[in-house]
Each structure stands twice: as structure tokens, then as C-alpha cells.
Tab-separated table of C-alpha atoms in Angstrom:
chain	number	residue	atom	x	y	z
L	1	MET	CA	25.267	8.913	15.973
L	2	VAL	CA	26.667	7.553	12.474
L	3	GLU	CA	22.474	7.907	11.384
L	4	SER	CA	22.014	10.209	13.157
L	5	MET	CA	24.503	12.133	10.476
L	6	ALA	CA	23.420	9.672	7.828
L	7	ILE	CA	19.568	11.873	8.270
L	8	ALA	CA	21.088	15.433	8.302
L	9	GLU	CA	23.158	14.812	6.218
L	10	ASN	CA	20.419	13.744	3.594
L	11	LEU	CA	17.728	16.250	5.268
L	12	ILE	CA	20.061	19.178	3.891
L	13	LYS	CA	21.185	17.259	0.594
L	14	HIS	CA	16.983	17.492	-0.648
L	15	THR	CA	15.475	19.436	1.332
L	16	SER	CA	15.742	22.653	3.497
L	17	PHE	CA	12.666	22.803	6.523
L	18	SER	CA	10.184	23.998	6.909
L	19	SER	CA	8.442	26.711	9.960
L	20	HIS	CA	5.035	24.740	9.984
L	21	GLN	CA	3.686	23.063	13.594
L	22	PRO	CA	1.579	20.645	14.083
L	23	GLY	CA	-1.108	21.409	12.924
L	24	ASP	CA	-0.891	23.458	10.367
L	25	ILE	CA	-1.948	22.531	6.884
L	26	MET	CA	-0.130	21.242	3.871
L	27	THR	CA	-0.498	24.328	1.348
L	28	GLY	CA	2.910	25.677	0.002
L	29	ARG	CA	5.294	22.433	1.184
L	30	PHE	CA	4.229	21.076	-3.046
L	31	PRO	CA	4.127	22.541	-6.237
L	32	PHE	CA	1.484	20.707	-7.358
L	33	SER	CA	-2.479	19.261	-5.060
L	34	PRO	CA	-2.392	17.345	-2.755
L	35	TYR	CA	-4.999	14.754	-4.841
L	36	PRO	CA	-3.323	13.183	-7.888
L	37	ASN	CA	-5.103	11.231	-10.563
L	38	GLY	CA	-5.377	7.141	-10.158
L	39	TRP	CA	-6.222	4.253	-8.487
L	40	PHE	CA	-5.997	4.564	-4.450
L	41	ARG	CA	-6.795	1.691	-2.223
L	42	VAL	CA	-9.798	2.722	0.188
L	43	ALA	CA	-10.563	-0.498	1.735
L	44	TYR	CA	-10.235	-3.900	2.026
L	45	SER	CA	-12.883	-6.407	0.999
L	46	ASN	CA	-13.139	-8.295	4.104
L	47	GLU	CA	-14.127	-4.757	5.705
L	48	LEU	CA	-17.133	-4.665	3.507
L	49	HIS	CA	-20.375	-7.654	3.918
L	50	ASN	CA	-22.913	-7.586	1.215
L	51	GLY	CA	-25.487	-4.805	2.078
L	52	SER	CA	-23.139	-2.925	4.933
L	53	VAL	CA	-22.666	0.844	4.196
L	54	LYS	CA	-18.930	1.867	5.897
L	55	PRO	CA	-18.597	5.829	6.029
L	56	LEU	CA	-14.519	6.691	4.482
L	57	HIS	CA	-12.658	10.382	4.206
L	58	TYR	CA	-10.427	10.318	1.198
L	59	PHE	CA	-8.494	13.085	-1.329
L	60	GLY	CA	-9.985	15.754	1.499
L	61	LYS	CA	-14.814	15.211	1.138
L	62	ASP	CA	-16.374	12.621	2.743
L	63	LEU	CA	-17.499	8.963	0.726
L	64	VAL	CA	-19.405	6.189	1.435
L	65	LEU	CA	-18.354	2.569	0.641
L	66	LEU	CA	-21.158	-0.042	0.175
L	67	ARG	CA	-22.053	-3.289	-1.257
L	68	THR	CA	-24.958	-4.214	-2.693
L	69	GLU	CA	-27.047	-7.230	-2.316
L	70	ASN	CA	-25.410	-9.477	-5.376
L	71	GLY	CA	-21.887	-8.306	-3.829
L	72	THR	CA	-21.253	-5.062	-5.757
L	73	ALA	CA	-18.909	-2.832	-3.887
L	74	GLN	CA	-19.168	1.122	-4.534
L	75	VAL	CA	-18.263	4.414	-3.836
L	76	PHE	CA	-20.560	7.769	-3.663
L	77	ASP	CA	-20.229	11.369	-2.623
L	78	ALA	CA	-21.318	11.225	1.369
L	79	TYR	CA	-24.669	13.073	0.788
L	80	LEU	CA	-26.201	10.202	-1.055
L	81	GLY	CA	-24.569	7.233	2.143
L	82	TYR	CA	-24.773	8.740	5.515
L	83	GLY	CA	-27.661	6.988	7.504
L	84	CYS	CA	-28.385	5.327	3.888
L	85	ARG	CA	-29.250	1.647	3.983
L	86	VAL	CA	-28.883	-1.155	0.698
L	87	GLU	CA	-32.137	-3.116	-0.369
L	88	GLY	CA	-31.379	-5.168	-2.857
L	89	ASP	CA	-29.439	-3.544	-5.421
L	90	ALA	CA	-31.013	-0.365	-4.385
L	91	ILE	CA	-30.326	2.414	-2.107
L	92	VAL	CA	-32.262	3.815	0.095
L	93	ARG	CA	-31.775	7.165	1.758
L	94	PRO	CA	-32.577	7.783	5.492
L	95	PHE	CA	-34.414	11.187	5.334
L	96	HIS	CA	-37.140	10.692	3.526
L	97	SER	CA	-36.977	6.829	1.618
L	98	TRP	CA	-36.241	8.363	-2.036
L	99	ARG	CA	-34.072	5.080	-3.742
L	100	PHE	CA	-31.382	5.536	-6.163
L	101	SER	CA	-30.418	2.895	-7.986
L	102	GLN	CA	-26.472	1.993	-8.416
L	103	THR	CA	-26.190	4.981	-11.387
L	104	VAL	CA	-26.929	7.155	-8.927
L	105	HIS	CA	-30.569	7.729	-11.004
L	106	CYS	CA	-33.184	8.189	-8.692
L	107	LEU	CA	-35.795	4.928	-8.789
L	108	SER	CA	-39.419	5.837	-6.631
L	109	VAL	CA	-40.056	8.263	-4.091
L	110	PRO	CA	-42.545	6.693	-1.825
L	111	TYR	CA	-44.599	8.913	-1.551
L	112	SER	CA	-44.383	10.695	-4.766
L	113	GLU	CA	-45.565	9.724	-8.229
L	114	LYS	CA	-43.834	12.486	-9.473
L	115	GLN	CA	-41.038	11.336	-11.767
L	116	HIS	CA	-38.056	13.207	-9.682
L	117	PRO	CA	-35.254	14.235	-11.402
L	118	ASN	CA	-31.644	12.679	-11.176
L	119	PRO	CA	-29.347	14.505	-8.292
L	120	GLN	CA	-25.838	15.674	-9.555
L	121	LEU	CA	-23.672	13.263	-7.647
L	122	HIS	CA	-21.002	11.627	-8.556
L	123	SER	CA	-20.316	7.952	-8.241
L	124	TYR	CA	-16.460	7.107	-8.276
L	125	PRO	CA	-15.001	3.994	-10.545
L	126	VAL	CA	-14.643	1.099	-8.227
L	127	HIS	CA	-11.295	-1.691	-8.751
L	128	GLU	CA	-12.135	-4.792	-6.950
L	129	ALA	CA	-9.663	-7.963	-7.145
L	130	ASN	CA	-7.392	-9.441	-4.322
L	131	GLY	CA	-8.548	-8.474	-1.269
L	132	LEU	CA	-8.511	-5.152	-1.933
L	133	ILE	CA	-10.505	-2.178	-2.714
L	134	LEU	CA	-9.600	0.716	-4.912
L	135	VAL	CA	-11.317	3.812	-5.718
L	136	TYR	CA	-10.054	5.907	-9.154
L	137	TYR	CA	-9.446	9.547	-8.290
L	138	HIS	CA	-10.164	12.482	-10.708
L	139	SER	CA	-9.824	16.593	-10.085
L	140	GLN	CA	-11.880	16.722	-13.105
L	141	GLN	CA	-14.014	14.009	-12.795
L	142	GLU	CA	-12.565	11.885	-15.912
L	143	PRO	CA	-12.428	8.152	-16.356
L	144	PRO	CA	-10.074	5.768	-16.049
L	145	THR	CA	-7.182	6.086	-18.275
L	146	GLY	CA	-3.775	3.535	-17.492
L	147	GLU	CA	-3.207	0.155	-15.842
L	148	ILE	CA	-4.620	-1.213	-13.459
L	149	PRO	CA	-2.345	-2.630	-10.790
L	150	THR	CA	-2.438	-6.308	-10.421
L	151	TRP	CA	-0.409	-9.096	-8.086
L	152	PRO	CA	-0.381	-12.123	-9.569
L	153	GLN	CA	1.236	-13.650	-6.490
L	154	TRP	CA	-2.011	-13.268	-4.311
L	155	ASN	CA	-3.987	-16.919	-4.700
L	156	GLN	CA	-0.594	-19.203	-5.170
L	157	GLN	CA	-0.413	-22.037	-2.924
L	158	ASN	CA	3.622	-21.594	-3.140
L	159	TRP	CA	3.173	-18.293	-1.984
L	160	THR	CA	1.938	-16.441	2.002
L	161	PRO	CA	-0.744	-14.696	3.086
L	162	PHE	CA	0.000	-10.955	3.256
L	163	LEU	CA	0.833	-9.161	6.659
L	164	ARG	CA	-1.129	-6.103	6.907
L	165	ARG	CA	0.297	-2.842	9.029
L	166	SER	CA	-0.701	0.658	8.138
L	167	TRP	CA	0.566	4.909	9.013
L	168	GLN	CA	-0.951	7.870	8.512
L	169	ILE	CA	2.324	9.901	7.422
L	170	ARG	CA	2.349	13.490	6.211
L	171	THR	CA	3.609	14.060	3.262
L	172	HIS	CA	2.352	13.527	0.282
L	173	PRO	CA	1.945	10.549	-2.139
L	174	GLN	CA	4.518	11.270	-5.361
L	175	ASP	CA	7.597	12.735	-2.069
L	176	MET	CA	7.437	9.168	-0.857
L	177	ALA	CA	6.871	7.119	-3.941
L	178	GLU	CA	9.947	9.330	-5.150
L	179	ASN	CA	12.012	7.295	-2.320
L	180	ALA	CA	12.228	4.223	-4.176
L	181	LEU	CA	13.758	6.652	-7.490
L	182	ASP	CA	16.894	7.752	-5.052
L	183	THR	CA	19.128	4.993	-4.634
L	184	ALA	CA	22.143	6.859	-2.928
L	185	HIS	CA	19.376	7.567	0.534
L	186	MET	CA	19.610	3.158	0.580
L	187	LEU	CA	23.177	2.662	1.186
L	188	TRP	CA	23.262	5.793	4.082
L	189	LEU	CA	19.856	6.258	5.680
L	190	HIS	CA	19.337	2.380	5.029
L	191	GLY	CA	22.476	1.602	5.625
L	192	GLN	CA	21.671	-1.585	7.478
L	193	SER	CA	20.332	-3.172	5.175
L	194	PHE	CA	22.310	-2.582	2.272
L	195	LYS	CA	25.829	-2.866	1.409
L	196	ALA	CA	26.091	-1.010	-2.619
L	197	VAL	CA	23.524	-1.092	-5.479
L	198	ALA	CA	25.656	-2.211	-8.073
L	199	ASP	CA	23.013	-0.250	-10.453
L	200	SER	CA	19.533	0.445	-11.425
L	201	LYS	CA	17.756	0.782	-15.028
L	202	LEU	CA	14.501	2.425	-15.820
L	203	GLU	CA	11.746	1.675	-17.102
L	204	ILE	CA	8.566	3.967	-18.475
L	205	ASN	CA	5.804	2.646	-19.875
L	206	GLY	CA	2.636	5.141	-19.818
L	207	THR	CA	1.137	5.704	-16.945
L	208	VAL	CA	3.601	2.322	-15.352
L	209	LEU	CA	7.026	3.273	-14.222
L	210	THR	CA	9.676	0.839	-12.743
L	211	HIS	CA	13.248	0.702	-11.655
L	212	HIS	CA	15.346	-2.194	-11.470
L	213	LEU	CA	17.558	-2.131	-8.680
L	214	ARG	CA	21.127	-4.682	-8.315
L	215	PRO	CA	21.624	-4.507	-4.794
L	216	ASN	CA	24.049	-6.186	-2.882
L	217	TYR	CA	22.376	-7.251	1.813
L	218	ARG	CA	23.957	-6.892	4.515
L	219	LEU	CA	22.367	-10.056	6.338
L	220	ALA	CA	24.060	-10.766	10.019
L	221	ILE	CA	23.826	-14.644	9.047
L	222	ALA	CA	25.157	-14.121	5.675
L	223	SER	CA	27.975	-11.825	6.737
L	224	LYS	CA	28.182	-14.725	9.985
L	225	TRP	CA	29.413	-17.057	7.274
L	226	GLY	CA	31.299	-14.867	5.062
L	227	ILE	CA	29.217	-14.630	2.165
L	228	ASP	CA	27.727	-12.280	0.183
L	229	ALA	CA	23.962	-11.970	-0.127
L	230	THR	CA	23.074	-10.124	-3.788
L	231	GLY	CA	19.963	-9.320	-5.081
L	232	VAL	CA	17.431	-8.172	-7.936
L	233	VAL	CA	14.420	-6.358	-6.781
L	234	GLU	CA	11.416	-4.323	-9.156
L	235	ILE	CA	10.132	-1.675	-7.964
L	236	SER	CA	6.906	-0.793	-10.593
L	237	SER	CA	4.495	2.004	-9.288
L	238	TYR	CA	1.243	2.093	-10.570
L	239	GLY	CA	0.615	5.801	-10.992
L	240	LEU	CA	0.971	7.803	-7.162
L	241	GLY	CA	-1.005	5.442	-5.561
L	242	CYS	CA	0.273	2.283	-5.587
L	243	GLN	CA	3.983	0.469	-5.347
L	244	ILE	CA	4.719	-3.057	-5.792
L	245	SER	CA	8.530	-4.176	-4.758
L	246	TYR	CA	9.257	-7.292	-5.616
L	247	THR	CA	12.934	-8.627	-4.504
L	248	ARG	CA	14.427	-12.184	-5.026
L	249	ILE	CA	18.212	-12.358	-2.353
L	250	LYS	CA	20.205	-14.861	-2.490
L	251	ALA	CA	23.253	-15.578	-0.302
L	252	LEU	CA	22.768	-19.453	1.810
L	253	ILE	CA	18.991	-19.878	0.161
L	254	GLU	CA	17.435	-18.368	-2.477
L	255	PHE	CA	13.894	-16.217	-0.850
L	256	HIS	CA	11.677	-14.465	-3.025
L	257	SER	CA	9.281	-11.710	-0.977
L	258	LEU	CA	6.416	-9.738	-2.918
L	259	ALA	CA	5.864	-6.106	-0.894
L	260	LEU	CA	2.756	-3.691	-2.190
L	261	PHE	CA	2.699	0.125	-1.069
L	262	PHE	CA	-0.823	1.458	-0.802
L	263	LEU	CA	-0.471	5.689	-0.171
L	264	THR	CA	-4.119	6.842	-0.257
L	265	PRO	CA	-4.020	11.172	-0.224
L	266	ILE	CA	-6.591	11.762	3.184
L	267	ASP	CA	-6.456	15.512	3.336
L	268	GLY	CA	-4.509	17.989	1.814
L	269	GLU	CA	-2.031	17.600	4.533
L	270	ILE	CA	-2.108	13.792	5.726
L	271	VAL	CA	-1.129	10.913	4.009
L	272	ASP	CA	-2.661	6.513	4.950
L	273	VAL	CA	-0.671	4.091	4.030
L	274	HIS	CA	-0.506	0.215	3.631
L	275	ILE	CA	2.292	-2.264	3.644
L	276	LEU	CA	1.803	-5.680	2.398
L	277	VAL	CA	4.355	-7.715	2.532
L	278	SER	CA	4.101	-11.787	1.284
L	279	THR	CA	7.128	-14.247	0.467
L	280	LYS	CA	7.718	-16.988	-1.262
L	281	GLN	CA	7.100	-20.920	0.922
L	282	ILE	CA	10.563	-22.274	0.882
L	283	ILE	CA	12.586	-25.054	2.900
L	284	HIS	CA	10.434	-25.348	5.796
L	285	PRO	CA	7.070	-23.495	6.944
L	286	VAL	CA	8.757	-22.045	10.288
L	287	ILE	CA	11.556	-20.813	8.132
L	288	THR	CA	8.964	-19.512	5.795
L	289	HIS	CA	6.903	-17.998	7.949
L	290	LEU	CA	10.667	-16.121	10.196
L	291	LEU	CA	10.953	-14.670	6.706
L	292	ARG	CA	7.893	-13.041	6.378
L	293	HIS	CA	8.305	-11.616	9.650
L	294	LYS	CA	11.956	-10.429	9.090
L	295	SER	CA	10.799	-8.920	5.555
L	296	MET	CA	7.928	-7.057	7.207
L	297	THR	CA	10.430	-5.981	9.830
L	298	GLU	CA	12.548	-5.078	8.300
L	299	ILE	CA	11.168	-2.289	5.332
L	300	SER	CA	9.235	-1.295	8.479
L	301	TYR	CA	12.124	0.062	9.918
L	302	ASN	CA	13.388	0.879	7.092
L	303	LEU	CA	9.910	3.226	6.257
L	304	GLU	CA	9.756	4.813	9.732
L	305	GLN	CA	13.196	5.848	9.058
L	306	ASP	CA	12.058	8.082	6.085
L	307	ILE	CA	8.695	9.281	9.001
L	308	PRO	CA	10.472	12.352	10.323
L	309	ILE	CA	11.982	13.848	6.502
L	310	TRP	CA	8.667	13.711	4.528
L	311	GLU	CA	6.800	15.774	7.440
L	312	ASN	CA	9.938	17.898	8.254
L	313	LYS	CA	10.744	19.436	5.006
L	314	ILE	CA	9.940	21.210	2.055
L	315	TYR	CA	10.207	20.355	-1.450
L	316	GLN	CA	12.147	21.501	-4.104
L	317	SER	CA	11.743	21.880	-7.274
L	318	GLN	CA	15.001	21.764	-8.302
L	319	PRO	CA	17.109	19.685	-5.825
L	320	LEU	CA	20.372	19.407	-5.694
L	321	LEU	CA	21.754	15.843	-7.113
L	322	SER	CA	24.844	14.139	-7.362
L	323	ASN	CA	25.149	11.551	-10.352
L	324	GLY	CA	24.740	8.539	-7.691
L	325	ASP	CA	21.632	10.217	-6.065
L	326	GLY	CA	19.235	7.650	-8.760
L	327	PRO	CA	16.762	8.421	-11.892
L	328	ILE	CA	14.786	11.659	-9.560
L	329	PRO	CA	14.104	14.248	-12.249
L	330	SER	CA	12.851	11.536	-14.480
L	331	TYR	CA	10.309	10.119	-12.051
L	332	ARG	CA	9.399	13.969	-11.149
L	333	ARG	CA	8.394	14.451	-15.162
L	334	TRP	CA	6.386	11.882	-15.184
L	335	ALA	CA	4.466	12.169	-12.306
L	336	LYS	CA	3.262	15.116	-13.786
L	337	GLN	CA	0.612	13.258	-15.949
L	338	PHE	CA	-0.753	12.813	-12.694
L	339	TYR	CA	-2.258	16.076	-12.111
L	340	SER	CA	-5.126	17.386	-14.723
L	341	ASN	CA	-3.349	21.116	-14.835
L	342	GLN	CA	0.144	19.434	-15.408
L	343	SER	CA	-1.035	16.682	-17.858
L	344	LEU	CA	1.744	15.421	-20.138
L	345	LYS	CA	-0.337	12.560	-21.838
L	346	SER	CA	0.139	14.442	-25.456
L	347	SER	CA	3.953	14.037	-24.827
L	348	ALA	CA	4.894	11.248	-22.149
L	349	PRO	CA	7.683	8.745	-23.294
L	350	LYS	CA	5.703	5.309	-24.559
L	351	THR	CA	8.872	3.259	-23.149
L	352	VAL	CA	12.141	5.334	-21.769
L	353	ALA	CA	14.990	2.982	-20.370
L	354	LYS	CA	17.855	4.876	-18.717
L	355	THR	CA	20.638	2.711	-17.008
L	356	ILE	CA	22.519	4.839	-14.282
L	357	GLY	CA	26.449	3.357	-13.052
L	358	ALA	CA	27.972	1.612	-10.058
L	359	HIS	CA	27.335	4.138	-6.622
């Protein structure tokens, strides 16, 4: 009952309900494009072998992901890729076997010696690292700007392999990522995990926004022994498609975890959400294994508490906020730079730091 009242209060405080039916598109829910500019996850490396092709649907478009024989991953408009095959480093169309280079330059036509004009096709910038394939999307097809997400713990032996989970949620990447700034909702909606937030500090450096938190946690084993569970959380947003959350919790032992959140719009309505969780090795492999699964379970449960709110609210440009709601206005000003018609590149602050009082 208490949890239901908390959900209702959070909905009333920050949103107004919409009358959308399940089949409605998202038009009108958000005053900005459903496809922000930036880096987005589209696949895992182990899903694509050399010489293979994988169809995709993101940003409201049919796309194709392929890997050349030399191992290079590339993403094109689906016009080039559906039914194509890879021969060496060339792409061969299925209908007439025209051969194209990796830069979508027509190399040859098997039944003609005439030089043909190159098609107006778009090749998306791709960055592959740490088992992930990221694509840079820009509504005006401009080249990549800003930092590419990195996570040095990925290949370190004292960190566990990443667990993965995924959802498809009817929302917007910006609205999802905003939750990391809403410190009040952590205590009311996710009160089973969070006891208090002592302070928070926001840093903005171009396309990267980092929120530093010092929460007190509700850990059953710690409470049983009368031990406080305190922690430090650092959540870095690399644009609107990727958040990296580093957590250090100190109770009976010191526990370190890393959670990666990837938010890729499929179309104007649905976001493809992937969470990856790793923990630092501690005491014994069995304990480490249990803590990693416990961390994923806790993060997944908290996310699923948010889904009914994300899927049933209308974005408010001027929400009712109190002093304890977190630096949401600063986050929204920062997010404007990822939309072509709201670019703030010339005026975006290089570095901003703001401390929010205890609440």
C-alpha cells in the first residue's frame, strides 16, 4: 500500500497522465525529437562474425550491420544491405551483384564496363570496443562530436564478466536518463534500496554530465547487525544513449559495482534498453558471484518500478519541483545540445559544478 501511494505521488508531482492507447505513437508526449544525436548501442560484438550481415531497426529506420572479412563492423541504410553478402572487404548487392566499397563507392557492375554514379546512401560512424558496437546517429548526418563512452574495468581480471538484461520500454531516452538526477524519487519510489541521500554534486563537461551522490542504503544484512551502509555513486551520462554508474558501498565489507545503461530509440515510441552489470572481485569467487547477481536483481527491480511511470506520463517542460528534487533543470539545459533544432554548442558550459543540500 505504501509503495502504491509513493508511485501515485511521484506521478502527480512530476507528470500529468495522457490518454494514449497502446497503439498510439509518441507524437505530442515530448517537445523534442524522439531521435537525439549521439552514440547508441546497436549490437554486441559476439552477434556478428566476419563476413556476416545483421538487419537492424533503430531511429525509425531499417538499417543493416555487417562485418567485413577483415573484421570491420559497419552500419548502412538498409537499401544497401538487405540480402547483400560480404566478399572480402566489398559489399555485393543481391539483385544485380553490384559491388560496393566500405565507403559505399560503386566498385564494379558484373555485366557492364561503364562507370556508374555512386548512390546517395548513408554510412553511419561505428565505434566497436569492449564487446559493444556503437553507432553515431545525427539527424543532419553530421560527423561525431563529444566523448565516446569508456569503461576501463571491462577487461580487468579483478572485475567479473558483465551480466546482461534488456527491455523495450515506451518512453524517450532523455526522460529515462533524467531519473539519475531525480534524487527525491530514489527515496520514495525506490525506498527498499535507498534510505537517504546525504548530498549530490553535478558536473558538466561538454557532452558528458556526471552526477555524484552519497546515499545511505537499506541492506538487510547490515541492518540486522546494526551497521550503517553508506556509499558513493558516480553516474556519467555520455549524451542521451549511455549512462555509466559506478557504485562503492561500505558496510560489513566494501563492495564495488559498475552498471552500464544503453538507451537506443527503436522508433518514435519504443526505446531498446540494455543494462550490463559487473562487480569487483571480493573475498571469495562465490561471494563475488552472489553479489553480482544481487546487484543486477536490485537494479532491474528498481528499473521495473519506473516503467509504469515512464510509459504513462506526459513530459512537463516546467514541472513542479522542490529543493530536494535534484538538479533536473540543469540536466535538461545540458540535454538540449543533442537536438539539431535546439543546439547549444556555442553556449554550453565547459564545466559546471553545483552542490545540492542534504534532503
